[in-house]
PDB file of C-alpha atoms in Angstrom:
ATOM      1  CA  MET A   1     209.194 136.861-110.057  1.00  0.00           C
ATOM      2  CA  THR A   2     211.177 133.981-108.614  1.00  0.00           C
ATOM      3  CA  ILE A   3     212.939 132.252-111.481  1.00  0.00           C
ATOM      4  CA  LEU A   4     214.803 128.965-111.748  1.00  0.00           C
ATOM      5  CA  LEU A   5     217.700 129.633-114.124  1.00  0.00           C
ATOM      6  CA  THR A   6     219.372 126.418-115.267  1.00  0.00           C
ATOM      7  CA  GLY A   7     222.842 126.717-116.749  1.00  0.00           C
ATOM      8  CA  GLY A   8     223.106 130.079-115.063  1.00  0.00           C
ATOM      9  CA  ALA A   9     226.883 129.852-114.593  1.00  0.00           C
ATOM     10  CA  GLY A  10     227.509 129.660-118.329  1.00  0.00           C
ATOM     11  CA  PHE A  11     228.171 132.366-120.872  1.00  0.00           C
ATOM     12  CA  ILE A  12     224.560 133.208-121.715  1.00  0.00           C
ATOM     13  CA  GLY A  13     223.171 132.238-118.321  1.00  0.00           C
ATOM     14  CA  SER A  14     225.423 134.520-116.307  1.00  0.00           C
ATOM     15  CA  ASN A  15     224.461 137.453-118.516  1.00  0.00           C
ATOM     16  CA  VAL A  16     220.776 136.581-118.140  1.00  0.00           C
ATOM     17  CA  ALA A  17     221.168 136.386-114.352  1.00  0.00           C
ATOM     18  CA  LYS A  18     222.715 139.843-114.251  1.00  0.00           C
ATOM     19  CA  GLN A  19     219.861 141.357-116.261  1.00  0.00           C
ATOM     20  CA  LEU A  20     217.146 139.600-114.260  1.00  0.00           C
ATOM     21  CA  LEU A  21     218.638 140.931-111.046  1.00  0.00           C
ATOM     22  CA  LEU A  22     218.733 144.453-112.497  1.00  0.00           C
ATOM     23  CA  GLU A  23     215.002 144.066-113.129  1.00  0.00           C
ATOM     24  CA  ASN A  24     214.470 143.010-109.475  1.00  0.00           C
ATOM     25  CA  HIS A  25     213.685 139.354-110.084  1.00  0.00           C
ATOM     26  CA  ARG A  26     214.793 136.649-107.654  1.00  0.00           C
ATOM     27  CA  VAL A  27     217.180 134.281-109.439  1.00  0.00           C
ATOM     28  CA  ILE A  28     217.882 130.711-108.347  1.00  0.00           C
ATOM     29  CA  CYS A  29     220.752 129.367-110.430  1.00  0.00           C
ATOM     30  CA  LEU A  30     221.261 125.629-110.940  1.00  0.00           C
ATOM     31  CA  ASP A  31     224.468 124.588-112.708  1.00  0.00           C
ATOM     32  CA  ASN A  32     226.652 121.503-112.422  1.00  0.00           C
ATOM     33  CA  LEU A  33     229.840 123.378-113.427  1.00  0.00           C
ATOM     34  CA  ASP A  34     230.743 120.538-115.794  1.00  0.00           C
ATOM     35  CA  ASP A  35     234.156 120.181-117.399  1.00  0.00           C
ATOM     36  CA  TYR A  36     233.168 120.811-121.037  1.00  0.00           C
ATOM     37  CA  TYR A  37     235.406 123.835-120.521  1.00  0.00           C
ATOM     38  CA  ASN A  38     237.317 125.006-117.464  1.00  0.00           C
ATOM     39  CA  PRO A  39     234.878 125.119-114.491  1.00  0.00           C
ATOM     40  CA  ASP A  40     236.909 128.007-113.067  1.00  0.00           C
ATOM     41  CA  THR A  41     235.519 130.173-115.860  1.00  0.00           C
ATOM     42  CA  LYS A  42     231.953 129.317-114.824  1.00  0.00           C
ATOM     43  CA  TRP A  43     232.700 129.930-111.157  1.00  0.00           C
ATOM     44  CA  LYS A  44     234.041 133.377-112.059  1.00  0.00           C
ATOM     45  CA  ASN A  45     230.749 134.022-113.858  1.00  0.00           C
ATOM     46  CA  VAL A  46     228.834 133.065-110.706  1.00  0.00           C
ATOM     47  CA  GLN A  47     230.964 135.382-108.591  1.00  0.00           C
ATOM     48  CA  ARG A  48     229.851 138.349-110.703  1.00  0.00           C
ATOM     49  CA  THR A  49     226.390 138.116-109.117  1.00  0.00           C
ATOM     50  CA  LEU A  50     226.918 136.041-105.958  1.00  0.00           C
ATOM     51  CA  SER A  51     226.819 139.064-103.645  1.00  0.00           C
ATOM     52  CA  ASP A  52     223.364 140.141-104.839  1.00  0.00           C
ATOM     53  CA  PRO A  53     220.762 139.224-102.160  1.00  0.00           C
ATOM     54  CA  GLY A  54     218.322 138.192-104.894  1.00  0.00           C
ATOM     55  CA  TYR A  55     220.697 135.566-106.285  1.00  0.00           C
ATOM     56  CA  HIS A  56     221.102 132.013-104.980  1.00  0.00           C
ATOM     57  CA  PHE A  57     223.482 129.485-106.530  1.00  0.00           C
ATOM     58  CA  HIS A  58     223.126 125.703-106.310  1.00  0.00           C
ATOM     59  CA  GLU A  59     225.669 123.347-107.820  1.00  0.00           C
ATOM     60  CA  GLY A  60     223.856 120.316-109.198  1.00  0.00           C
ATOM     61  CA  ASP A  61     222.553 118.456-112.217  1.00  0.00           C
ATOM     62  CA  ILE A  62     219.206 119.001-113.947  1.00  0.00           C
ATOM     63  CA  ARG A  63     218.876 115.197-114.200  1.00  0.00           C
ATOM     64  CA  ASP A  64     218.830 114.914-110.388  1.00  0.00           C
ATOM     65  CA  ALA A  65     215.065 114.717-109.819  1.00  0.00           C
ATOM     66  CA  GLU A  66     215.374 114.810-106.025  1.00  0.00           C
ATOM     67  CA  LEU A  67     217.465 117.985-106.084  1.00  0.00           C
ATOM     68  CA  VAL A  68     215.181 119.627-108.641  1.00  0.00           C
ATOM     69  CA  ASP A  69     212.117 118.815-106.517  1.00  0.00           C
ATOM     70  CA  THR A  70     213.822 120.266-103.441  1.00  0.00           C
ATOM     71  CA  LEU A  71     214.474 123.533-105.265  1.00  0.00           C
ATOM     72  CA  PHE A  72     210.878 123.781-106.496  1.00  0.00           C
ATOM     73  CA  GLN A  73     209.596 123.106-102.971  1.00  0.00           C
ATOM     74  CA  THR A  74     212.008 125.535-101.317  1.00  0.00           C
ATOM     75  CA  TYR A  75     211.655 128.546-103.589  1.00  0.00           C
ATOM     76  CA  GLY A  76     208.180 128.395-105.140  1.00  0.00           C
ATOM     77  CA  PHE A  77     209.183 129.315-108.672  1.00  0.00           C
ATOM     78  CA  ASP A  78     207.029 131.433-110.957  1.00  0.00           C
ATOM     79  CA  ALA A  79     208.907 130.443-114.116  1.00  0.00           C
ATOM     80  CA  VAL A  80     211.867 128.462-115.442  1.00  0.00           C
ATOM     81  CA  ILE A  81     214.509 129.737-117.855  1.00  0.00           C
ATOM     82  CA  HIS A  82     216.123 126.528-119.050  1.00  0.00           C
ATOM     83  CA  LEU A  83     219.558 127.152-120.562  1.00  0.00           C
ATOM     84  CA  ALA A  84     221.438 124.135-119.163  1.00  0.00           C
ATOM     85  CA  ALA A  85     222.659 121.751-121.857  1.00  0.00           C
ATOM     86  CA  ARG A  86     225.602 119.768-123.042  1.00  0.00           C
ATOM     87  CA  ALA A  87     226.968 122.169-125.642  1.00  0.00           C
ATOM     88  CA  GLY A  88     228.936 121.747-128.850  1.00  0.00           C
ATOM     89  CA  VAL A  89     228.140 120.250-132.239  1.00  0.00           C
ATOM     90  CA  ARG A  90     231.458 118.482-132.910  1.00  0.00           C
ATOM     91  CA  PRO A  91     231.869 116.797-129.484  1.00  0.00           C
ATOM     92  CA  SER A  92     228.329 115.463-129.700  1.00  0.00           C
ATOM     93  CA  VAL A  93     229.373 113.285-132.630  1.00  0.00           C
ATOM     94  CA  GLN A  94     231.811 111.524-130.302  1.00  0.00           C
ATOM     95  CA  ASN A  95     229.420 111.069-127.365  1.00  0.00           C
ATOM     96  CA  PRO A  96     225.809 111.178-128.576  1.00  0.00           C
ATOM     97  CA  ALA A  97     224.337 109.283-125.612  1.00  0.00           C
ATOM     98  CA  LEU A  98     225.571 111.891-123.142  1.00  0.00           C
ATOM     99  CA  TYR A  99     224.041 114.690-125.209  1.00  0.00           C
ATOM    100  CA  PHE A 100     220.652 113.015-125.294  1.00  0.00           C
ATOM    101  CA  ASP A 101     220.795 112.192-121.600  1.00  0.00           C
ATOM    102  CA  VAL A 102     221.534 115.779-120.541  1.00  0.00           C
ATOM    103  CA  ASN A 103     219.583 117.697-123.171  1.00  0.00           C
ATOM    104  CA  VAL A 104     216.466 115.532-123.427  1.00  0.00           C
ATOM    105  CA  ASN A 105     216.234 113.642-120.130  1.00  0.00           C
ATOM    106  CA  GLY A 106     217.341 116.728-118.218  1.00  0.00           C
ATOM    107  CA  THR A 107     214.600 118.778-119.861  1.00  0.00           C
ATOM    108  CA  MET A 108     212.097 116.032-119.054  1.00  0.00           C
ATOM    109  CA  THR A 109     213.135 116.109-115.380  1.00  0.00           C
ATOM    110  CA  LEU A 110     212.436 119.841-115.217  1.00  0.00           C
ATOM    111  CA  LEU A 111     209.087 119.571-117.005  1.00  0.00           C
ATOM    112  CA  GLN A 112     207.936 116.800-114.678  1.00  0.00           C
ATOM    113  CA  ALA A 113     208.896 118.914-111.654  1.00  0.00           C
ATOM    114  CA  MET A 114     206.963 121.837-113.124  1.00  0.00           C
ATOM    115  CA  GLN A 115     203.913 119.604-113.445  1.00  0.00           C
ATOM    116  CA  ARG A 116     204.242 118.359-109.852  1.00  0.00           C
ATOM    117  CA  TRP A 117     204.710 121.836-108.391  1.00  0.00           C
ATOM    118  CA  ASN A 118     202.201 123.676-110.576  1.00  0.00           C
ATOM    119  CA  VAL A 119     204.699 125.890-112.434  1.00  0.00           C
ATOM    120  CA  HIS A 120     203.451 126.510-115.963  1.00  0.00           C
ATOM    121  CA  LYS A 121     205.962 128.879-117.565  1.00  0.00           C
ATOM    122  CA  MET A 122     209.273 128.044-119.272  1.00  0.00           C
ATOM    123  CA  VAL A 123     211.661 129.726-121.678  1.00  0.00           C
ATOM    124  CA  PHE A 124     213.744 126.991-123.292  1.00  0.00           C
ATOM    125  CA  ALA A 125     217.072 127.536-125.066  1.00  0.00           C
ATOM    126  CA  SER A 126     217.096 125.653-128.350  1.00  0.00           C
ATOM    127  CA  SER A 127     219.506 126.121-131.252  1.00  0.00           C
ATOM    128  CA  SER A 128     219.669 127.112-134.905  1.00  0.00           C
ATOM    129  CA  SER A 129     221.459 123.805-135.460  1.00  0.00           C
ATOM    130  CA  VAL A 130     218.047 122.077-135.578  1.00  0.00           C
ATOM    131  CA  TYR A 131     217.614 123.400-139.134  1.00  0.00           C
ATOM    132  CA  GLY A 132     220.552 121.362-140.429  1.00  0.00           C
ATOM    133  CA  ASP A 133     221.523 122.398-143.957  1.00  0.00           C
ATOM    134  CA  SER A 134     218.068 123.685-144.791  1.00  0.00           C
ATOM    135  CA  PRO A 135     217.744 124.942-148.385  1.00  0.00           C
ATOM    136  CA  ASN A 136     215.260 127.576-147.190  1.00  0.00           C
ATOM    137  CA  VAL A 137     217.156 130.768-146.432  1.00  0.00           C
ATOM    138  CA  PRO A 138     216.642 132.607-144.163  1.00  0.00           C
ATOM    139  CA  PHE A 139     215.614 129.841-141.765  1.00  0.00           C
ATOM    140  CA  ASP A 140     211.961 130.098-140.776  1.00  0.00           C
ATOM    141  CA  GLU A 141     210.277 128.591-137.725  1.00  0.00           C
ATOM    142  CA  SER A 142     207.725 126.929-140.021  1.00  0.00           C
ATOM    143  CA  ASP A 143     210.496 124.794-141.605  1.00  0.00           C
ATOM    144  CA  THR A 144     210.172 121.132-140.641  1.00  0.00           C
ATOM    145  CA  ALA A 145     213.616 121.005-138.964  1.00  0.00           C
ATOM    146  CA  ASP A 146     213.613 117.223-139.269  1.00  0.00           C
ATOM    147  CA  ARG A 147     217.077 116.759-140.804  1.00  0.00           C
ATOM    148  CA  PRO A 148     219.568 117.606-138.002  1.00  0.00           C
ATOM    149  CA  LEU A 149     223.228 116.910-138.827  1.00  0.00           C
ATOM    150  CA  SER A 150     224.578 116.253-135.327  1.00  0.00           C
ATOM    151  CA  PRO A 151     223.440 114.532-132.112  1.00  0.00           C
ATOM    152  CA  TYR A 152     223.519 117.949-130.430  1.00  0.00           C
ATOM    153  CA  ALA A 153     221.057 119.344-132.980  1.00  0.00           C
ATOM    154  CA  ALA A 154     218.866 116.251-132.764  1.00  0.00           C
ATOM    155  CA  SER A 155     218.784 116.461-128.961  1.00  0.00           C
ATOM    156  CA  LYS A 156     217.676 120.096-129.089  1.00  0.00           C
ATOM    157  CA  ARG A 157     214.920 119.322-131.573  1.00  0.00           C
ATOM    158  CA  ALA A 158     213.794 116.383-129.433  1.00  0.00           C
ATOM    159  CA  ALA A 159     213.640 118.640-126.373  1.00  0.00           C
ATOM    160  CA  GLU A 160     211.480 121.124-128.300  1.00  0.00           C
ATOM    161  CA  LEU A 161     209.029 118.326-129.042  1.00  0.00           C
ATOM    162  CA  VAL A 162     208.952 117.228-125.399  1.00  0.00           C
ATOM    163  CA  CYS A 163     208.169 120.832-124.453  1.00  0.00           C
ATOM    164  CA  HIS A 164     205.246 120.815-126.870  1.00  0.00           C
ATOM    165  CA  THR A 165     203.939 117.592-125.345  1.00  0.00           C
ATOM    166  CA  PHE A 166     203.837 119.180-121.874  1.00  0.00           C
ATOM    167  CA  HIS A 167     202.175 122.281-123.305  1.00  0.00           C
ATOM    168  CA  HIS A 168     199.504 120.049-124.833  1.00  0.00           C
ATOM    169  CA  LEU A 169     198.986 117.863-121.763  1.00  0.00           C
ATOM    170  CA  TYR A 170     199.190 120.459-118.995  1.00  0.00           C
ATOM    171  CA  GLY A 171     198.705 123.853-120.633  1.00  0.00           C
ATOM    172  CA  PHE A 172     202.266 124.995-120.036  1.00  0.00           C
ATOM    173  CA  ASP A 173     203.316 128.295-121.630  1.00  0.00           C
ATOM    174  CA  ILE A 174     206.659 127.487-123.297  1.00  0.00           C
ATOM    175  CA  PHE A 175     208.705 129.477-125.796  1.00  0.00           C
ATOM    176  CA  CYS A 176     211.526 127.536-127.463  1.00  0.00           C
ATOM    177  CA  LEU A 177     214.180 130.031-128.582  1.00  0.00           C
ATOM    178  CA  ARG A 178     216.467 128.973-131.413  1.00  0.00           C
ATOM    179  CA  PHE A 179     219.681 130.891-130.744  1.00  0.00           C
ATOM    180  CA  PHE A 180     221.979 131.723-133.641  1.00  0.00           C
ATOM    181  CA  THR A 181     225.733 131.573-132.773  1.00  0.00           C
ATOM    182  CA  VAL A 182     225.930 133.736-129.670  1.00  0.00           C
ATOM    183  CA  PHE A 183     229.116 135.719-129.010  1.00  0.00           C
ATOM    184  CA  GLY A 184     230.416 138.474-126.755  1.00  0.00           C
ATOM    185  CA  PRO A 185     232.359 139.030-123.515  1.00  0.00           C
ATOM    186  CA  TYR A 186     232.657 135.946-121.277  1.00  0.00           C
ATOM    187  CA  GLN A 187     231.863 133.593-124.165  1.00  0.00           C
ATOM    188  CA  ARG A 188     233.041 129.988-124.069  1.00  0.00           C
ATOM    189  CA  PRO A 189     236.786 129.631-124.737  1.00  0.00           C
ATOM    190  CA  GLU A 190     236.438 126.867-127.348  1.00  0.00           C
ATOM    191  CA  MET A 191     234.269 128.996-129.644  1.00  0.00           C
ATOM    192  CA  ALA A 192     235.788 130.258-132.884  1.00  0.00           C
ATOM    193  CA  ILE A 193     235.845 133.970-132.042  1.00  0.00           C
ATOM    194  CA  SER A 194     237.560 133.280-128.711  1.00  0.00           C
ATOM    195  CA  GLN A 195     240.132 130.977-130.279  1.00  0.00           C
ATOM    196  CA  PHE A 196     240.858 133.281-133.217  1.00  0.00           C
ATOM    197  CA  THR A 197     241.251 136.313-130.961  1.00  0.00           C
ATOM    198  CA  ASP A 198     243.506 134.444-128.549  1.00  0.00           C
ATOM    199  CA  SER A 199     245.685 133.144-131.407  1.00  0.00           C
ATOM    200  CA  LEU A 200     246.052 136.572-132.985  1.00  0.00           C
ATOM    201  CA  LEU A 201     246.934 138.226-129.681  1.00  0.00           C
ATOM    202  CA  ASN A 202     249.513 135.500-129.016  1.00  0.00           C
ATOM    203  CA  ASP A 203     250.815 135.376-132.611  1.00  0.00           C
ATOM    204  CA  THR A 204     249.958 131.726-133.217  1.00  0.00           C
ATOM    205  CA  ALA A 205     248.193 130.096-136.160  1.00  0.00           C
ATOM    206  CA  ILE A 206     244.420 129.735-136.196  1.00  0.00           C
ATOM    207  CA  GLN A 207     242.703 126.536-137.289  1.00  0.00           C
ATOM    208  CA  VAL A 208     240.110 127.088-140.000  1.00  0.00           C
ATOM    209  CA  PHE A 209     237.795 124.249-140.979  1.00  0.00           C
ATOM    210  CA  GLY A 210     236.930 124.431-144.677  1.00  0.00           C
ATOM    211  CA  ASP A 211     237.687 127.112-147.237  1.00  0.00           C
ATOM    212  CA  GLY A 212     236.193 130.026-145.276  1.00  0.00           C
ATOM    213  CA  SER A 213     232.932 130.129-147.224  1.00  0.00           C
ATOM    214  CA  THR A 214     230.745 128.795-144.406  1.00  0.00           C
ATOM    215  CA  ALA A 215     228.548 131.529-142.962  1.00  0.00           C
ATOM    216  CA  ARG A 216     227.026 132.071-139.537  1.00  0.00           C
ATOM    217  CA  ASP A 217     224.378 134.425-138.223  1.00  0.00           C
ATOM    218  CA  TYR A 218     226.368 135.748-135.265  1.00  0.00           C
ATOM    219  CA  THR A 219     224.241 137.246-132.493  1.00  0.00           C
ATOM    220  CA  TYR A 220     225.624 139.488-129.767  1.00  0.00           C
ATOM    221  CA  VAL A 221     224.931 138.228-126.264  1.00  0.00           C
ATOM    222  CA  ASP A 222     223.075 141.399-125.193  1.00  0.00           C
ATOM    223  CA  ASP A 223     220.555 140.785-127.967  1.00  0.00           C
ATOM    224  CA  ILE A 224     220.131 137.157-126.895  1.00  0.00           C
ATOM    225  CA  VAL A 225     219.535 138.234-123.302  1.00  0.00           C
ATOM    226  CA  ARG A 226     216.955 140.740-124.471  1.00  0.00           C
ATOM    227  CA  GLY A 227     215.202 138.032-126.486  1.00  0.00           C
ATOM    228  CA  ILE A 228     215.024 135.821-123.384  1.00  0.00           C
ATOM    229  CA  ILE A 229     213.642 138.603-121.169  1.00  0.00           C
ATOM    230  CA  LEU A 230     211.060 139.624-123.778  1.00  0.00           C
ATOM    231  CA  SER A 231     209.989 135.991-124.118  1.00  0.00           C
ATOM    232  CA  LEU A 232     209.568 135.683-120.344  1.00  0.00           C
ATOM    233  CA  GLU A 233     207.413 138.806-120.331  1.00  0.00           C
ATOM    234  CA  ASN A 234     205.220 137.588-123.203  1.00  0.00           C
ATOM    235  CA  LEU A 235     204.871 133.861-122.470  1.00  0.00           C
ATOM    236  CA  ASN A 236     201.570 132.618-123.839  1.00  0.00           C
ATOM    237  CA  GLY A 237     201.011 129.170-125.313  1.00  0.00           C
ATOM    238  CA  TYR A 238     203.701 127.228-127.157  1.00  0.00           C
ATOM    239  CA  GLU A 239     205.918 129.019-129.670  1.00  0.00           C
ATOM    240  CA  VAL A 240     209.221 128.458-131.444  1.00  0.00           C
ATOM    241  CA  LEU A 241     211.156 131.679-132.095  1.00  0.00           C
ATOM    242  CA  ASN A 242     214.372 132.464-133.944  1.00  0.00           C
ATOM    243  CA  ILE A 243     216.603 134.759-131.884  1.00  0.00           C
ATOM    244  CA  GLY A 244     219.418 135.846-134.180  1.00  0.00           C
ATOM    245  CA  GLY A 245     221.189 138.780-135.710  1.00  0.00           C
ATOM    246  CA  SER A 246     219.654 138.144-139.151  1.00  0.00           C
ATOM    247  CA  ASP A 247     222.904 139.300-140.755  1.00  0.00           C
ATOM    248  CA  PRO A 248     225.146 136.310-141.592  1.00  0.00           C
ATOM    249  CA  ILE A 249     228.846 136.670-142.300  1.00  0.00           C
ATOM    250  CA  SER A 250     231.286 134.242-143.908  1.00  0.00           C
ATOM    251  CA  LEU A 251     234.100 132.715-141.895  1.00  0.00           C
ATOM    252  CA  ALA A 252     236.654 134.458-144.107  1.00  0.00           C
ATOM    253  CA  ASP A 253     235.049 137.866-143.487  1.00  0.00           C
ATOM    254  CA  LEU A 254     234.759 137.149-139.757  1.00  0.00           C
ATOM    255  CA  ILE A 255     238.490 136.503-139.582  1.00  0.00           C
ATOM    256  CA  GLN A 256     239.122 139.809-141.351  1.00  0.00           C
ATOM    257  CA  LEU A 257     237.002 141.635-138.755  1.00  0.00           C
ATOM    258  CA  ILE A 258     238.983 140.066-135.918  1.00  0.00           C
ATOM    259  CA  GLU A 259     242.274 140.904-137.680  1.00  0.00           C
ATOM    260  CA  GLN A 260     241.175 144.536-137.932  1.00  0.00           C
ATOM    261  CA  ALA A 261     240.091 144.698-134.304  1.00  0.00           C
ATOM    262  CA  VAL A 262     243.317 143.102-133.048  1.00  0.00           C
ATOM    263  CA  GLY A 263     245.524 144.954-135.519  1.00  0.00           C
ATOM    264  CA  GLN A 264     247.355 141.883-136.796  1.00  0.00           C
ATOM    265  CA  ASN A 265     247.090 139.472-139.717  1.00  0.00           C
ATOM    266  CA  ALA A 266     246.247 135.845-139.001  1.00  0.00           C
ATOM    267  CA  GLN A 267     248.358 132.812-139.752  1.00  0.00           C
ATOM    268  CA  ILE A 268     245.881 130.251-141.065  1.00  0.00           C
ATOM    269  CA  ASN A 269     246.096 126.470-140.789  1.00  0.00           C
ATOM    270  CA  ARG A 270     243.358 125.052-143.026  1.00  0.00           C
ATOM    271  CA  LEU A 271     241.647 121.785-142.062  1.00  0.00           C
ATOM    272  CA  PRO A 272     238.781 119.747-143.575  1.00  0.00           C
ATOM    273  CA  MET A 273     235.158 120.527-142.741  1.00  0.00           C
ATOM    274  CA  GLN A 274     234.075 118.718-139.596  1.00  0.00           C
ATOM    275  CA  PRO A 275     231.218 116.195-139.316  1.00  0.00           C
ATOM    276  CA  GLY A 276     228.036 117.862-138.115  1.00  0.00           C
ATOM    277  CA  ASP A 277     228.956 121.359-139.309  1.00  0.00           C
ATOM    278  CA  VAL A 278     226.441 123.138-141.548  1.00  0.00           C
ATOM    279  CA  GLN A 279     227.217 125.400-144.499  1.00  0.00           C
ATOM    280  CA  GLN A 280     225.306 128.428-143.247  1.00  0.00           C
ATOM    281  CA  THR A 281     222.824 129.764-140.707  1.00  0.00           C
ATOM    282  CA  TYR A 282     220.527 132.733-141.216  1.00  0.00           C
ATOM    283  CA  ALA A 283     217.603 133.698-138.993  1.00  0.00           C
ATOM    284  CA  ASN A 284     214.269 134.973-140.199  1.00  0.00           C
ATOM    285  CA  ILE A 285     213.330 137.007-137.108  1.00  0.00           C
ATOM    286  CA  ARG A 286     209.983 138.361-138.305  1.00  0.00           C
ATOM    287  CA  LYS A 287     207.984 136.173-135.916  1.00  0.00           C
ATOM    288  CA  ALA A 288     210.020 137.255-132.874  1.00  0.00           C
ATOM    289  CA  GLN A 289     209.695 140.888-133.946  1.00  0.00           C
ATOM    290  CA  GLN A 290     205.923 140.611-134.159  1.00  0.00           C
ATOM    291  CA  LEU A 291     205.311 138.397-131.136  1.00  0.00           C
ATOM    292  CA  ILE A 292     207.685 139.787-128.500  1.00  0.00           C
ATOM    293  CA  GLY A 293     209.132 142.966-130.037  1.00  0.00           C
ATOM    294  CA  TYR A 294     212.592 141.478-130.503  1.00  0.00           C
ATOM    295  CA  GLN A 295     215.061 143.541-132.529  1.00  0.00           C
ATOM    296  CA  PRO A 296     218.834 142.933-132.581  1.00  0.00           C
ATOM    297  CA  SER A 297     220.780 146.120-131.916  1.00  0.00           C
ATOM    298  CA  VAL A 298     224.480 145.157-132.104  1.00  0.00           C
ATOM    299  CA  ARG A 299     225.867 144.340-135.554  1.00  0.00           C
ATOM    300  CA  VAL A 300     228.656 141.782-135.795  1.00  0.00           C
ATOM    301  CA  GLU A 301     231.272 144.452-136.626  1.00  0.00           C
ATOM    302  CA  GLU A 302     230.550 146.336-133.404  1.00  0.00           C
ATOM    303  CA  GLY A 303     230.236 143.120-131.415  1.00  0.00           C
ATOM    304  CA  ILE A 304     233.672 141.917-132.555  1.00  0.00           C
ATOM    305  CA  ARG A 305     235.207 145.254-131.624  1.00  0.00           C
ATOM    306  CA  ARG A 306     233.675 145.047-128.139  1.00  0.00           C
ATOM    307  CA  PHE A 307     234.715 141.432-127.676  1.00  0.00           C
ATOM    308  CA  VAL A 308     238.342 141.981-128.682  1.00  0.00           C
ATOM    309  CA  GLU A 309     238.525 145.016-126.406  1.00  0.00           C
ATOM    310  CA  TRP A 310     237.182 142.943-123.495  1.00  0.00           C
ATOM    311  CA  TYR A 311     239.389 139.941-124.284  1.00  0.00           C
ATOM    312  CA  ARG A 312     242.555 142.035-124.494  1.00  0.00           C
ATOM    313  CA  ALA A 313     241.820 143.723-121.154  1.00  0.00           C
ATOM    314  CA  SER A 314     240.955 140.383-119.520  1.00  0.00           C
ATOM    315  CA  GLN A 315     244.114 138.755-120.824  1.00  0.00           C
ATOM    316  CA  GLU A 316     246.261 141.609-119.533  1.00  0.00           C
ATOM    317  CA  ALA A 317     244.585 141.292-116.149  1.00  0.00           C
ATOM    318  CA  GLY A 318     245.166 137.518-116.112  1.00  0.00           C
ATOM    319  CA  LEU A 319     241.432 136.787-116.060  1.00  0.00           C
ATOM    320  CA  VAL A 320     241.153 134.704-119.242  1.00  0.00           C
ATOM    321  CA  THR A 321     241.130 130.942-118.607  1.00  0.00           C
ATOM    322  CA  ASN A 322     241.451 128.602-121.604  1.00  0.00           C
TER     323      ASN A 322
END
């Protein structure tokens, strides 16, 4: 298959690109290398696969309709894996218009190009944040998800609805995957596990928002990649699927795991809860298990051990860019 992979220079996208290439797909990566975090980190991700003859990288924006049309015309895509987005719950509170422009209008640009060029298959990266502080635990895809707590979450839910509209109008096969707190090697530097690990290795205090009781369903990146590939292989109709670890852990316990992996106790600087943050996330993955055969294989304890091992080696080699 020839696949348009948006956001392919990012943490998840670069891992997806690597796996697609291993499975002999042709991967066309579109990424604008934005400055949400250091673009050098994204360029290093691209360089991991740039030498593969099946990989082609284009720097550009998903909102650029002319560029998107050119790519569809040039490569003749069979499917789109749409991971590109403006990321981050807390920053979205400060700049909601940008988040809606990129995450909703950008998705619309891609869907319109698919309609023009007769491409009917998309895997779309949504987020567990759409559930807000749902009282139904674990979170189920049948929940209404109509009470998002941040512009980021609202933009992801809006993009899901746009995807359904194009499924209804044009018969597109689209799976919207609600990812639950992805982590692992090459993850974004502003994420909690990266920051905590870096602080512990450098003997500086970590910033903890709240009392440590918030819980997240951390999902190792290899499991996320597998969920994306399985979705691509089973695309049929419109579906929303939770892709998570289904094993939430509190912030306090997460810090303990990182302390154990690093071999050092943390200095903690406690701060108030931040606007837009939810109390917990927890994925009901039964639907994904039944529909695509998804099953997470890396528990958070093992994932933290692997991440700290990778981070320490990368730091020693001077490869970590914050």
